[in-house]
mmCIF file of C-alpha atoms in Angstrom:
data_model
loop_
_atom_site.group_PDB
_atom_site.id
_atom_site.type_symbol
_atom_site.label_atom_id
_atom_site.label_comp_id
_atom_site.label_asym_id
_atom_site.label_seq_id
_atom_site.Cartn_x
_atom_site.Cartn_y
_atom_site.Cartn_z
ATOM 1 C CA MET A 26 43.043 -27.131 63.652
ATOM 2 C CA LEU A 27 43.864 -28.982 60.506
ATOM 3 C CA PHE A 28 40.154 -29.674 60.700
ATOM 4 C CA ARG A 29 39.022 -25.883 60.649
ATOM 5 C CA GLY A 30 41.637 -24.613 57.870
ATOM 6 C CA ALA A 31 40.077 -27.775 55.938
ATOM 7 C CA LEU A 32 37.074 -26.441 56.091
ATOM 8 C CA SER A 33 37.939 -22.845 55.166
ATOM 9 C CA LEU A 34 39.638 -24.018 52.129
ATOM 10 C CA LEU A 35 36.860 -26.223 51.415
ATOM 11 C CA LEU A 36 34.498 -22.601 51.724
ATOM 12 C CA ALA A 37 36.708 -20.785 49.666
ATOM 13 C CA CYS A 38 36.399 -23.280 47.280
ATOM 14 C CA LEU A 39 33.191 -23.394 47.077
ATOM 15 C CA ALA A 40 32.705 -19.749 47.219
ATOM 16 C CA PHE A 41 34.511 -19.334 44.068
ATOM 17 C CA ALA A 42 32.830 -22.233 42.055
ATOM 18 C CA GLN A 43 29.418 -20.128 43.084
ATOM 19 C CA LEU A 44 30.929 -16.818 41.816
ATOM 20 C CA GLY A 45 31.741 -18.609 38.381
ATOM 21 C CA PHE A 46 28.149 -20.248 38.271
ATOM 22 C CA CYS A 47 26.723 -16.795 38.841
ATOM 23 C CA ALA A 48 28.249 -15.575 35.901
ATOM 24 C CA GLU A 49 25.644 -16.389 32.611
ATOM 25 C CA ASP A 50 27.456 -17.835 29.849
ATOM 26 C CA PHE A 51 28.333 -15.853 26.810
ATOM 27 C CA TYR A 52 26.525 -17.706 24.408
ATOM 28 C CA LYS A 53 23.627 -17.145 26.295
ATOM 29 C CA VAL A 54 23.439 -13.709 26.850
ATOM 30 C CA LEU A 55 23.673 -13.005 23.399
ATOM 31 C CA GLY A 56 21.096 -15.773 22.434
ATOM 32 C CA ILE A 57 23.241 -18.015 20.019
ATOM 33 C CA ASP A 58 24.975 -21.761 19.556
ATOM 34 C CA ARG A 59 28.576 -22.334 20.035
ATOM 35 C CA GLN A 60 29.399 -22.883 16.564
ATOM 36 C CA ALA A 61 28.223 -18.554 15.665
ATOM 37 C CA THR A 62 29.786 -17.635 12.656
ATOM 38 C CA ASP A 63 30.902 -13.477 13.730
ATOM 39 C CA LYS A 64 28.049 -12.723 11.293
ATOM 40 C CA GLN A 65 26.312 -13.916 13.514
ATOM 41 C CA ILE A 66 27.588 -12.484 17.112
ATOM 42 C CA LYS A 67 27.627 -9.189 15.326
ATOM 43 C CA THR A 68 23.749 -9.363 14.425
ATOM 44 C CA ALA A 69 23.159 -10.593 18.180
ATOM 45 C CA TYR A 70 25.379 -7.443 19.830
ATOM 46 C CA ARG A 71 23.210 -5.167 17.731
ATOM 47 C CA GLN A 72 20.184 -6.448 18.076
ATOM 48 C CA LEU A 73 20.165 -6.749 21.813
ATOM 49 C CA SER A 74 22.406 -3.568 22.535
ATOM 50 C CA LYS A 75 20.115 -1.288 20.744
ATOM 51 C CA LYS A 76 16.945 -3.341 23.302
ATOM 52 C CA PHE A 77 18.879 -3.021 26.152
ATOM 53 C CA HIS A 78 20.091 0.526 25.642
ATOM 54 C CA PRO A 79 19.785 2.478 29.274
ATOM 55 C CA ASP A 80 18.714 5.353 27.242
ATOM 56 C CA LYS A 81 15.950 3.687 25.305
ATOM 57 C CA ASN A 82 14.879 2.147 29.025
ATOM 58 C CA PRO A 83 14.734 4.684 31.467
ATOM 59 C CA GLY A 84 13.048 3.672 34.841
ATOM 60 C CA ASP A 85 14.001 0.078 34.241
ATOM 61 C CA PRO A 86 17.913 -0.556 36.715
ATOM 62 C CA THR A 87 18.371 -3.662 34.695
ATOM 63 C CA ALA A 88 18.582 -2.643 31.801
ATOM 64 C CA GLU A 89 22.481 -0.927 31.976
ATOM 65 C CA GLY A 90 23.594 -4.362 33.582
ATOM 66 C CA LYS A 91 21.958 -6.084 30.857
ATOM 67 C CA PHE A 92 23.834 -3.673 28.567
ATOM 68 C CA VAL A 93 26.724 -4.137 29.959
ATOM 69 C CA GLN A 94 27.022 -7.847 29.658
ATOM 70 C CA VAL A 95 25.630 -8.130 26.040
ATOM 71 C CA ALA A 96 28.978 -5.844 25.372
ATOM 72 C CA GLU A 97 31.238 -7.762 27.417
ATOM 73 C CA ALA A 98 30.227 -11.313 25.701
ATOM 74 C CA TYR A 99 30.152 -9.901 21.881
ATOM 75 C CA GLU A 100 33.767 -8.189 23.092
ATOM 76 C CA ALA A 101 34.980 -11.903 24.459
ATOM 77 C CA LEU A 102 33.640 -13.974 21.242
ATOM 78 C CA ILE A 103 34.136 -11.814 18.505
ATOM 79 C CA ASP A 104 37.895 -11.926 19.142
ATOM 80 C CA PRO A 105 39.466 -15.605 17.840
ATOM 81 C CA GLU A 106 42.099 -15.707 20.128
ATOM 82 C CA LEU A 107 39.939 -14.309 23.515
ATOM 83 C CA ARG A 108 37.328 -16.757 22.167
ATOM 84 C CA GLN A 109 38.788 -19.871 22.154
ATOM 85 C CA VAL A 110 40.682 -18.837 25.435
ATOM 86 C CA TYR A 111 36.500 -18.263 26.852
ATOM 87 C CA ASP A 112 35.996 -22.275 25.680
ATOM 88 C CA ARG A 113 38.281 -23.166 27.578
ATOM 89 C CA HIS A 114 39.088 -21.726 30.545
ATOM 90 C CA GLY A 115 35.397 -19.560 30.398
ATOM 91 C CA HIS A 116 34.872 -16.313 32.150
ATOM 92 C CA GLU A 117 38.037 -16.688 34.911
ATOM 93 C CA GLY A 118 40.467 -17.013 31.541
ATOM 94 C CA VAL A 119 39.341 -14.163 29.621
ATOM 95 C CA LYS A 120 39.567 -12.144 33.101
ATOM 96 C CA GLN A 121 42.936 -12.948 32.911
ATOM 97 C CA ARG A 122 43.887 -12.566 29.548
ATOM 98 C CA GLN A 123 42.622 -8.822 29.516
ATOM 99 C CA GLN A 124 44.194 -8.143 32.773
ATOM 100 C CA GLY A 125 47.455 -9.595 31.552
ATOM 101 C CA GLY A 126 47.594 -8.000 28.333
ATOM 102 C CA GLY A 127 46.003 -9.767 25.934
ATOM 103 C CA GLY A 128 43.358 -6.898 26.101
ATOM 104 C CA GLY A 129 43.796 -3.950 28.626
ATOM 105 C CA GLY A 130 40.072 -5.136 30.391
ATOM 106 C CA HIS A 131 37.068 -4.275 29.511
ATOM 107 C CA HIS A 132 36.321 -1.258 27.025
ATOM 108 C CA ASP A 133 33.463 0.797 27.668
ATOM 109 C CA PRO A 134 30.013 -0.437 26.302
ATOM 110 C CA PHE A 135 29.158 3.019 24.889
ATOM 111 C CA ASP A 136 32.455 2.990 23.008
ATOM 112 C CA LEU A 137 31.516 0.025 21.913
ATOM 113 C CA PHE A 138 28.118 0.811 20.859
ATOM 114 C CA SER A 139 29.076 4.080 18.922
ATOM 115 C CA ARG A 140 31.660 2.156 16.216
ATOM 116 C CA PHE A 141 28.506 0.372 15.645
ATOM 117 C CA PHE A 142 25.606 3.358 15.460
ATOM 118 C CA GLY A 143 28.394 6.466 15.978
ATOM 119 C CA GLY A 144 27.012 9.651 17.663
ATOM 120 C CA GLY A 145 29.305 8.616 20.802
ATOM 121 C CA GLY A 146 26.665 5.873 21.669
ATOM 122 C CA HIS A 147 24.208 7.754 23.619
ATOM 123 C CA TYR A 148 20.857 8.545 22.558
ATOM 124 C CA GLN A 149 21.029 12.553 24.112
ATOM 125 C CA ARG A 150 17.937 14.025 23.562
ATOM 126 C CA GLY A 151 18.923 17.178 20.756
ATOM 127 C CA GLN A 152 21.766 15.094 19.259
ATOM 128 C CA PRO A 153 21.924 14.830 15.870
ATOM 129 C CA ARG A 154 20.613 12.184 14.071
ATOM 130 C CA GLY A 155 21.524 11.404 10.736
ATOM 131 C CA HIS A 156 19.463 10.890 7.488
ATOM 132 C CA ASN A 157 17.352 7.587 7.108
ATOM 133 C CA ILE A 158 18.093 5.551 4.439
ATOM 134 C CA GLU A 159 15.541 3.927 2.364
ATOM 135 C CA VAL A 160 16.533 1.012 -0.214
ATOM 136 C CA LYS A 161 13.661 -1.194 -2.192
ATOM 137 C CA VAL A 162 14.266 -5.194 -2.479
ATOM 138 C CA ALA A 163 13.055 -7.046 -5.183
ATOM 139 C CA ILE A 164 11.254 -10.323 -3.732
ATOM 140 C CA SER A 165 9.645 -12.460 -5.607
ATOM 141 C CA LEU A 166 5.867 -13.901 -5.568
ATOM 142 C CA ARG A 167 7.232 -17.033 -4.072
ATOM 143 C CA ASP A 168 8.955 -16.393 -1.192
ATOM 144 C CA PHE A 169 5.975 -13.610 -0.344
ATOM 145 C CA TYR A 170 4.053 -17.113 -0.036
ATOM 146 C CA LEU A 171 6.386 -19.320 1.782
ATOM 147 C CA GLY A 172 8.393 -16.761 3.543
ATOM 148 C CA ARG A 173 12.091 -16.709 3.166
ATOM 149 C CA ASP A 174 15.237 -15.414 5.219
ATOM 150 C CA THR A 175 17.383 -13.294 2.713
ATOM 151 C CA GLU A 176 20.416 -10.884 2.415
ATOM 152 C CA PHE A 177 21.068 -8.488 0.609
ATOM 153 C CA SER A 178 24.186 -5.525 0.678
ATOM 154 C CA TRP A 179 24.176 -1.746 0.443
ATOM 155 C CA GLU A 180 26.895 0.675 0.520
ATOM 156 C CA LYS A 181 26.827 1.629 4.040
ATOM 157 C CA GLN A 182 29.052 3.893 5.611
ATOM 158 C CA HIS A 183 31.202 2.788 8.741
ATOM 159 C CA VAL A 184 32.844 4.758 11.622
ATOM 160 C CA CYS A 185 36.652 3.916 10.547
ATOM 161 C CA GLU A 186 37.955 1.010 12.711
ATOM 162 C CA GLU A 187 41.355 1.597 12.050
ATOM 163 C CA CYS A 188 41.376 5.320 13.858
ATOM 164 C CA ASP A 189 38.162 4.894 16.223
ATOM 165 C CA GLY A 190 36.790 7.916 13.796
ATOM 166 C CA SER A 191 39.506 10.407 14.835
ATOM 167 C CA GLY A 192 40.756 10.668 11.381
ATOM 168 C CA SER A 193 44.493 10.639 13.083
ATOM 169 C CA ALA A 194 46.902 7.780 12.397
ATOM 170 C CA ASP A 195 48.775 8.323 15.965
ATOM 171 C CA GLY A 196 45.515 9.802 17.759
ATOM 172 C CA GLU A 197 46.689 13.361 17.805
ATOM 173 C CA VAL A 198 44.010 15.690 16.853
ATOM 174 C CA GLU A 199 44.694 18.910 17.618
ATOM 175 C CA ARG A 200 42.635 22.318 17.462
ATOM 176 C CA CYS A 201 41.765 24.088 14.772
ATOM 177 C CA ASN A 202 44.278 27.669 14.409
ATOM 178 C CA VAL A 203 42.285 29.415 12.237
ATOM 179 C CA CYS A 204 38.877 28.951 13.857
ATOM 180 C CA GLY A 205 40.002 28.557 16.759
ATOM 181 C CA GLY A 206 38.058 25.170 17.406
ATOM 182 C CA HIS A 207 34.731 27.047 16.585
ATOM 183 C CA GLY A 208 34.315 25.373 12.996
ATOM 184 C CA VAL A 209 33.195 28.897 11.225
ATOM 185 C CA ARG A 210 34.843 32.128 10.941
ATOM 186 C CA ILE A 211 33.750 35.656 11.129
ATOM 187 C CA ILE A 212 34.177 37.285 7.608
ATOM 188 C CA LYS A 213 33.273 41.074 6.863
ATOM 189 C CA HIS A 214 32.400 42.797 3.690
ATOM 190 C CA GLN A 215 32.748 46.561 3.436
ATOM 191 C CA LEU A 216 29.651 47.526 2.046
ATOM 192 C CA ALA A 217 30.282 51.372 1.976
ATOM 193 C CA PRO A 218 32.637 53.912 3.529
ATOM 194 C CA GLY A 219 31.589 52.807 7.280
ATOM 195 C CA MET A 220 29.297 50.386 6.629
ATOM 196 C CA PHE A 221 30.127 46.762 6.850
ATOM 197 C CA GLN A 222 28.648 43.689 6.712
ATOM 198 C CA GLN A 223 29.407 40.746 8.844
ATOM 199 C CA MET A 224 28.947 37.468 7.874
ATOM 200 C CA GLN A 225 29.429 33.493 9.273
ATOM 201 C CA THR A 226 30.660 30.641 7.119
ATOM 202 C CA GLN A 227 32.121 27.540 7.351
ATOM 203 C CA CYS A 228 35.497 27.352 8.419
ATOM 204 C CA ASP A 229 37.461 26.093 5.015
ATOM 205 C CA SER A 230 40.367 24.964 6.669
ATOM 206 C CA CYS A 231 39.114 22.383 9.026
ATOM 207 C CA GLY A 232 35.888 21.953 7.032
ATOM 208 C CA GLY A 233 33.734 22.802 9.868
ATOM 209 C CA ARG A 234 35.010 20.612 12.169
ATOM 210 C CA GLY A 235 36.644 22.926 14.613
ATOM 211 C CA LYS A 236 40.001 20.306 14.752
ATOM 212 C CA THR A 237 43.109 19.323 13.088
ATOM 213 C CA ILE A 238 44.924 15.619 11.830
ATOM 214 C CA LYS A 239 48.622 16.378 10.932
ATOM 215 C CA HIS A 240 49.009 12.358 10.303
ATOM 216 C CA LYS A 241 45.617 11.154 8.619
ATOM 217 C CA CYS A 242 44.808 7.989 8.691
ATOM 218 C CA LYS A 243 45.529 5.361 5.630
ATOM 219 C CA VAL A 244 42.387 3.586 6.093
ATOM 220 C CA CYS A 245 39.831 7.080 5.733
ATOM 221 C CA ASN A 246 42.771 9.402 4.392
ATOM 222 C CA GLY A 247 41.518 11.839 7.493
ATOM 223 C CA ASP A 248 37.720 11.620 6.476
ATOM 224 C CA ARG A 249 36.656 9.243 10.213
ATOM 225 C CA VAL A 250 34.534 6.927 8.272
ATOM 226 C CA VAL A 251 34.846 4.314 5.120
ATOM 227 C CA ARG A 252 31.918 3.248 2.955
ATOM 228 C CA LYS A 253 32.162 -0.426 2.380
ATOM 229 C CA PRO A 254 28.898 -3.179 0.843
ATOM 230 C CA THR A 255 27.644 -4.470 4.204
ATOM 231 C CA PRO A 256 25.322 -7.463 3.927
ATOM 232 C CA VAL A 257 22.006 -6.935 5.520
ATOM 233 C CA THR A 258 19.850 -10.253 6.902
ATOM 234 C CA LEU A 259 16.516 -10.264 5.535
ATOM 235 C CA LYS A 260 13.363 -11.698 7.154
ATOM 236 C CA VAL A 261 10.662 -11.582 4.701
ATOM 237 C CA GLU A 262 7.522 -13.104 6.733
ATOM 238 C CA ARG A 263 5.070 -15.365 5.031
ATOM 239 C CA GLY A 264 2.167 -13.462 3.649
ATOM 240 C CA ALA A 265 4.024 -9.859 4.269
ATOM 241 C CA ALA A 266 2.475 -7.447 1.801
ATOM 242 C CA ARG A 267 3.646 -6.349 -1.227
ATOM 243 C CA ASP A 268 5.555 -2.665 -0.893
ATOM 244 C CA SER A 269 6.217 -3.406 3.532
ATOM 245 C CA ARG A 270 8.858 -2.464 5.183
ATOM 246 C CA VAL A 271 11.579 -3.201 7.513
ATOM 247 C CA VAL A 272 13.085 -0.736 9.452
ATOM 248 C CA TYR A 273 16.411 -1.494 10.776
ATOM 249 C CA GLU A 274 17.061 0.936 13.765
ATOM 250 C CA ASN A 275 20.414 3.114 13.524
ATOM 251 C CA GLU A 276 21.402 0.747 10.498
ATOM 252 C CA ALA A 277 21.709 4.174 8.259
ATOM 253 C CA ASP A 278 24.935 5.759 7.238
ATOM 254 C CA ALA A 279 27.164 5.779 10.633
ATOM 255 C CA SER A 280 29.436 8.628 11.589
ATOM 256 C CA PRO A 281 31.653 9.758 14.914
ATOM 257 C CA ASP A 282 29.205 13.440 14.579
ATOM 258 C CA TYR A 283 25.516 11.991 14.806
ATOM 259 C CA ILE A 284 23.507 8.960 15.985
ATOM 260 C CA ALA A 285 22.942 6.798 12.719
ATOM 261 C CA GLY A 286 19.369 6.974 11.237
ATOM 262 C CA ASP A 287 16.572 3.755 10.409
ATOM 263 C CA LEU A 288 17.800 2.107 7.018
ATOM 264 C CA ILE A 289 14.161 1.282 6.048
ATOM 265 C CA VAL A 290 13.650 -1.203 3.395
ATOM 266 C CA THR A 291 10.849 -1.486 1.107
ATOM 267 C CA LEU A 292 10.082 -5.469 -0.053
ATOM 268 C CA VAL A 293 8.319 -4.701 -3.775
ATOM 269 C CA GLU A 294 7.229 -7.653 -6.135
ATOM 270 C CA LYS A 295 9.238 -8.356 -8.630
ATOM 271 C CA GLU A 296 8.808 -10.338 -12.528
ATOM 272 C CA PRO A 297 8.710 -14.054 -12.207
ATOM 273 C CA SER A 298 11.656 -15.344 -13.925
ATOM 274 C CA LEU A 299 11.271 -18.977 -14.530
ATOM 275 C CA GLU A 300 14.939 -19.922 -13.989
ATOM 276 C CA GLU A 301 15.873 -18.050 -10.917
ATOM 277 C CA ASP A 302 12.888 -18.176 -9.004
ATOM 278 C CA ASN A 303 11.026 -21.484 -10.488
ATOM 279 C CA PRO A 304 13.560 -24.165 -9.454
ATOM 280 C CA ASP A 305 9.866 -26.987 -9.188
ATOM 281 C CA HIS A 306 8.923 -25.625 -12.025
ATOM 282 C CA VAL A 307 5.518 -24.790 -10.674
ATOM 283 C CA ASP A 308 2.174 -22.863 -12.091
ATOM 284 C CA GLY A 309 2.233 -21.057 -9.240
ATOM 285 C CA VAL A 310 5.374 -18.497 -9.973
ATOM 286 C CA PHE A 311 2.960 -16.693 -12.921
ATOM 287 C CA LEU A 312 -0.222 -15.990 -10.196
ATOM 288 C CA ARG A 313 -0.815 -12.440 -10.426
ATOM 289 C CA ARG A 314 -1.248 -11.038 -6.581
ATOM 290 C CA LYS A 315 -3.964 -8.225 -5.263
ATOM 291 C CA GLY A 316 -3.595 -8.112 -1.251
ATOM 292 C CA ASP A 317 -4.823 -11.290 -0.166
ATOM 293 C CA ASP A 318 -6.149 -12.563 -2.961
ATOM 294 C CA LEU A 319 -4.157 -14.574 -6.242
ATOM 295 C CA PHE A 320 -5.284 -14.270 -9.687
ATOM 296 C CA TRP A 321 -5.056 -17.218 -12.791
ATOM 297 C CA ARG A 322 -5.996 -16.850 -16.288
ATOM 298 C CA GLU A 323 -6.882 -20.957 -17.888
ATOM 299 C CA VAL A 324 -7.189 -21.382 -21.522
ATOM 300 C CA LEU A 325 -9.245 -23.791 -23.262
ATOM 301 C CA SER A 326 -10.034 -24.920 -26.253
ATOM 302 C CA LEU A 327 -13.421 -24.660 -28.221
ATOM 303 C CA ARG A 328 -14.596 -28.139 -27.279
ATOM 304 C CA GLU A 329 -13.453 -28.306 -24.048
ATOM 305 C CA ALA A 330 -15.850 -24.381 -23.368
ATOM 306 C CA TRP A 331 -18.582 -26.515 -25.068
ATOM 307 C CA MET A 332 -18.633 -29.207 -24.133
ATOM 308 C CA GLY A 333 -17.025 -29.560 -20.799
ATOM 309 C CA ASP A 334 -14.958 -33.072 -20.285
ATOM 310 C CA TRP A 335 -11.527 -31.844 -18.777
ATOM 311 C CA THR A 336 -9.151 -31.339 -16.124
ATOM 312 C CA ARG A 337 -6.795 -28.698 -15.020
ATOM 313 C CA ASN A 338 -4.027 -29.637 -12.531
ATOM 314 C CA ILE A 339 -2.288 -25.992 -11.197
ATOM 315 C CA THR A 340 0.967 -26.543 -9.176
ATOM 316 C CA HIS A 341 0.517 -23.604 -6.685
ATOM 317 C CA LEU A 342 3.432 -21.795 -5.338
ATOM 318 C CA ASP A 343 4.410 -24.305 -2.129
ATOM 319 C CA GLY A 344 3.962 -27.598 -5.061
ATOM 320 C CA HIS A 345 0.585 -28.467 -3.408
ATOM 321 C CA VAL A 346 -2.280 -28.664 -6.957
ATOM 322 C CA VAL A 347 -5.104 -27.468 -6.982
ATOM 323 C CA HIS A 348 -7.748 -29.038 -9.138
ATOM 324 C CA LEU A 349 -10.090 -27.322 -11.820
ATOM 325 C CA SER A 350 -12.628 -29.244 -14.254
ATOM 326 C CA ARG A 351 -15.791 -29.525 -16.145
ATOM 327 C CA LYS A 352 -18.038 -32.537 -16.335
ATOM 328 C CA ARG A 353 -19.073 -33.887 -19.875
ATOM 329 C CA GLY A 354 -21.944 -30.933 -21.140
ATOM 330 C CA GLU A 355 -20.851 -28.629 -18.813
ATOM 331 C CA VAL A 356 -20.100 -24.931 -20.740
ATOM 332 C CA VAL A 357 -18.253 -22.387 -20.034
ATOM 333 C CA GLN A 358 -18.282 -19.075 -21.165
ATOM 334 C CA PRO A 359 -15.074 -16.856 -22.680
ATOM 335 C CA GLY A 360 -14.553 -14.619 -19.495
ATOM 336 C CA HIS A 361 -15.958 -16.789 -16.744
ATOM 337 C CA VAL A 362 -14.483 -16.448 -13.508
ATOM 338 C CA ASP A 363 -14.261 -19.261 -11.217
ATOM 339 C CA THR A 364 -13.372 -18.472 -6.983
ATOM 340 C CA VAL A 365 -11.454 -20.869 -5.705
ATOM 341 C CA GLU A 366 -11.555 -20.446 -1.313
ATOM 342 C CA GLY A 367 -8.733 -20.340 0.401
ATOM 343 C CA GLU A 368 -5.931 -21.016 -2.347
ATOM 344 C CA GLY A 369 -5.141 -17.110 -2.178
ATOM 345 C CA MET A 370 -2.000 -15.618 -0.225
ATOM 346 C CA PRO A 371 -1.494 -16.297 3.206
ATOM 347 C CA LYS A 372 -3.217 -13.667 5.072
ATOM 348 C CA TRP A 373 -0.200 -12.307 7.359
ATOM 349 C CA HIS A 374 -0.782 -12.659 10.981
ATOM 350 C CA GLU A 375 2.443 -10.858 14.054
ATOM 351 C CA GLU A 376 1.947 -14.683 15.463
ATOM 352 C CA GLY A 377 2.286 -16.617 12.255
ATOM 353 C CA ASP A 378 1.289 -20.127 12.015
ATOM 354 C CA SER A 379 1.769 -20.974 15.363
ATOM 355 C CA VAL A 380 -0.587 -23.208 18.162
ATOM 356 C CA TYR A 381 -1.667 -19.551 19.027
ATOM 357 C CA HIS A 382 -3.345 -18.568 15.450
ATOM 358 C CA SER A 383 -3.932 -20.900 12.063
ATOM 359 C CA THR A 384 -3.002 -19.015 8.851
ATOM 360 C CA GLU A 385 -5.648 -17.849 7.129
ATOM 361 C CA PHE A 386 -5.671 -17.905 2.906
ATOM 362 C CA GLY A 387 -6.958 -15.406 0.848
ATOM 363 C CA LYS A 388 -9.188 -16.303 -2.749
ATOM 364 C CA LEU A 389 -8.100 -17.730 -6.283
ATOM 365 C CA TYR A 390 -9.729 -16.311 -8.759
ATOM 366 C CA VAL A 391 -9.645 -18.163 -11.660
ATOM 367 C CA GLU A 392 -10.532 -16.230 -15.951
ATOM 368 C CA TYR A 393 -11.284 -18.754 -18.689
ATOM 369 C CA THR A 394 -9.858 -18.288 -22.147
ATOM 370 C CA VAL A 395 -10.934 -19.773 -24.673
ATOM 371 C CA VAL A 396 -9.058 -20.515 -27.699
ATOM 372 C CA LEU A 397 -10.976 -20.785 -31.309
ATOM 373 C CA PRO A 398 -9.027 -22.634 -34.224
ATOM 374 C CA ASP A 399 -8.182 -20.305 -36.899
ATOM 375 C CA GLN A 400 -8.624 -22.909 -39.454
ATOM 376 C CA MET A 401 -10.746 -26.348 -40.250
ATOM 377 C CA GLU A 402 -10.420 -29.660 -42.353
ATOM 378 C CA SER A 403 -13.026 -29.425 -45.430
ATOM 379 C CA GLY A 404 -14.818 -32.561 -43.617
ATOM 380 C CA MET A 405 -14.546 -31.383 -40.768
ATOM 381 C CA GLU A 406 -15.871 -27.774 -41.318
ATOM 382 C CA LYS A 407 -19.520 -29.384 -43.361
ATOM 383 C CA GLU A 408 -20.047 -31.476 -40.405
ATOM 384 C CA PHE A 409 -20.138 -28.562 -38.288
ATOM 385 C CA TRP A 410 -21.863 -26.302 -40.714
ATOM 386 C CA SER A 411 -24.518 -29.517 -40.833
ATOM 387 C CA VAL A 412 -24.641 -30.210 -37.472
ATOM 388 C CA PHE A 413 -25.331 -25.923 -36.604
ATOM 389 C CA GLN A 414 -27.556 -25.611 -39.904
ATOM 390 C CA LYS A 415 -29.940 -28.057 -37.708
ATOM 391 C CA TRP A 416 -29.580 -26.705 -34.851
ATOM 392 C CA ARG A 417 -30.407 -22.951 -35.708
ATOM 393 C CA GLY A 418 -33.644 -24.085 -37.788
ATOM 394 C CA LYS A 419 -34.820 -25.615 -33.824
ATOM 395 C CA ASN A 420 -33.668 -22.845 -31.502
ATOM 396 C CA GLY A 421 -31.498 -21.097 -33.456
ATOM 397 C CA VAL A 422 -31.448 -16.975 -32.595
ATOM 398 C CA ASP A 423 -31.239 -14.134 -34.994
ATOM 399 C CA LEU A 424 -28.531 -11.460 -33.358
ATOM 400 C CA HIS A 425 -28.590 -9.031 -36.434
ATOM 401 C CA LYS A 426 -33.053 -9.102 -35.674
ATOM 402 C CA ASP A 427 -32.607 -9.000 -31.929
ATOM 403 C CA SER A 428 -30.528 -6.196 -31.789
ATOM 404 C CA GLY A 429 -32.975 -3.724 -33.644
ATOM 405 C CA ARG A 430 -30.273 -2.651 -35.785
ATOM 406 C CA PRO A 431 -31.506 -1.305 -39.334
ATOM 407 C CA ASP A 432 -30.959 -3.027 -42.384
ATOM 408 C CA GLU A 433 -30.335 0.059 -44.941
ATOM 409 C CA PRO A 434 -28.560 3.469 -44.035
ATOM 410 C CA VAL A 435 -31.483 5.860 -41.933
ATOM 411 C CA LEU A 436 -30.136 8.501 -43.813
ATOM 412 C CA ALA A 437 -30.433 9.185 -47.360
ATOM 413 C CA GLY A 438 -26.434 9.690 -49.273
ATOM 414 C CA ALA A 439 -24.761 7.990 -46.116
ATOM 415 C CA HIS A 440 -21.621 5.906 -46.775
ATOM 416 C CA ASP A 441 -19.877 3.692 -43.987
ATOM 417 C CA GLU A 442 -16.666 4.951 -43.665
ATOM 418 C CA LEU A 443 -15.283 1.813 -43.009
#
């Protein structure tokens, strides 16, 4: 009898332990580590809640379970006290804390979703949807070349967390006694004796909401929404095209009356800056981009262009060196363009530089500009003149004669206007 009781107790303990093991770790659910910040927790929730929302996964019976699981993990980890309880005592500790007056149990995951995106938390057909918001973020050429995780901030409209979007300080919202809760009023205008025109207009008493509030929320002043600076994490992928767009689904202005639209970020290239965008003092910050190709203008002296025997080392955007040179006796004409294969922009690919894909690069075009001396010493001038006259006598070309232009005016009495 004693043995049977001990065995039953052991089986019960094993069942309880098995139940604990079945509950997936909240950190793994959100795909974050145990040192994650509140910002990282919120970012993970935003991404996963949209990914597993049941209305966006019709026919997938597991989506709703994952959606609920993500909401539970977020609620447990975003609250500092509840997070400490979870870290020490696990799921059972969180459950006891919520049931014992430390949270009142789980909230509706759809209500939690609506706090982030508005619209009641459901993607219902025909439900109003807010406008998309488009913003431009200036990115340096260096960041387009290397790729970068950065951040920007914008003034976003949020559902007021103080009143949960009701606008009421005490949570009480009454029906408008002017429009009867319809949000519109019917107004009659007399056009002539016995003739009336009936018009429908928005109720000016409740602003078309059909509801009134006696005690307005002190945070939003009854507007139900607040606007505040909101940071957004932006991943600039290596080789991303100029003016490419990054879409953040349902991250535009939120409201209790509609589903938030999309935040659309356009990546524009900003002018190079020696101080802000060139910490390593590389030449590449002044490269010019066209598609997957880069362009550079190199300056040569008269001696270098005519006689050769020179080298140039251009430090690229990532710090590696591109060598340019000419041997002695190799002439470079002004405006000549060299093509350097594989030294342009990395060509964007969805798999990036990985075991499945090797990054390819565009071309670098180098245009040469020749700078002539604006003055010479008298001795140098005589020496050069002597050399050129000797060369001219052997192989010289008279460009005026070869051009076919007349030596005298063609028409009598003509004169130069210059």
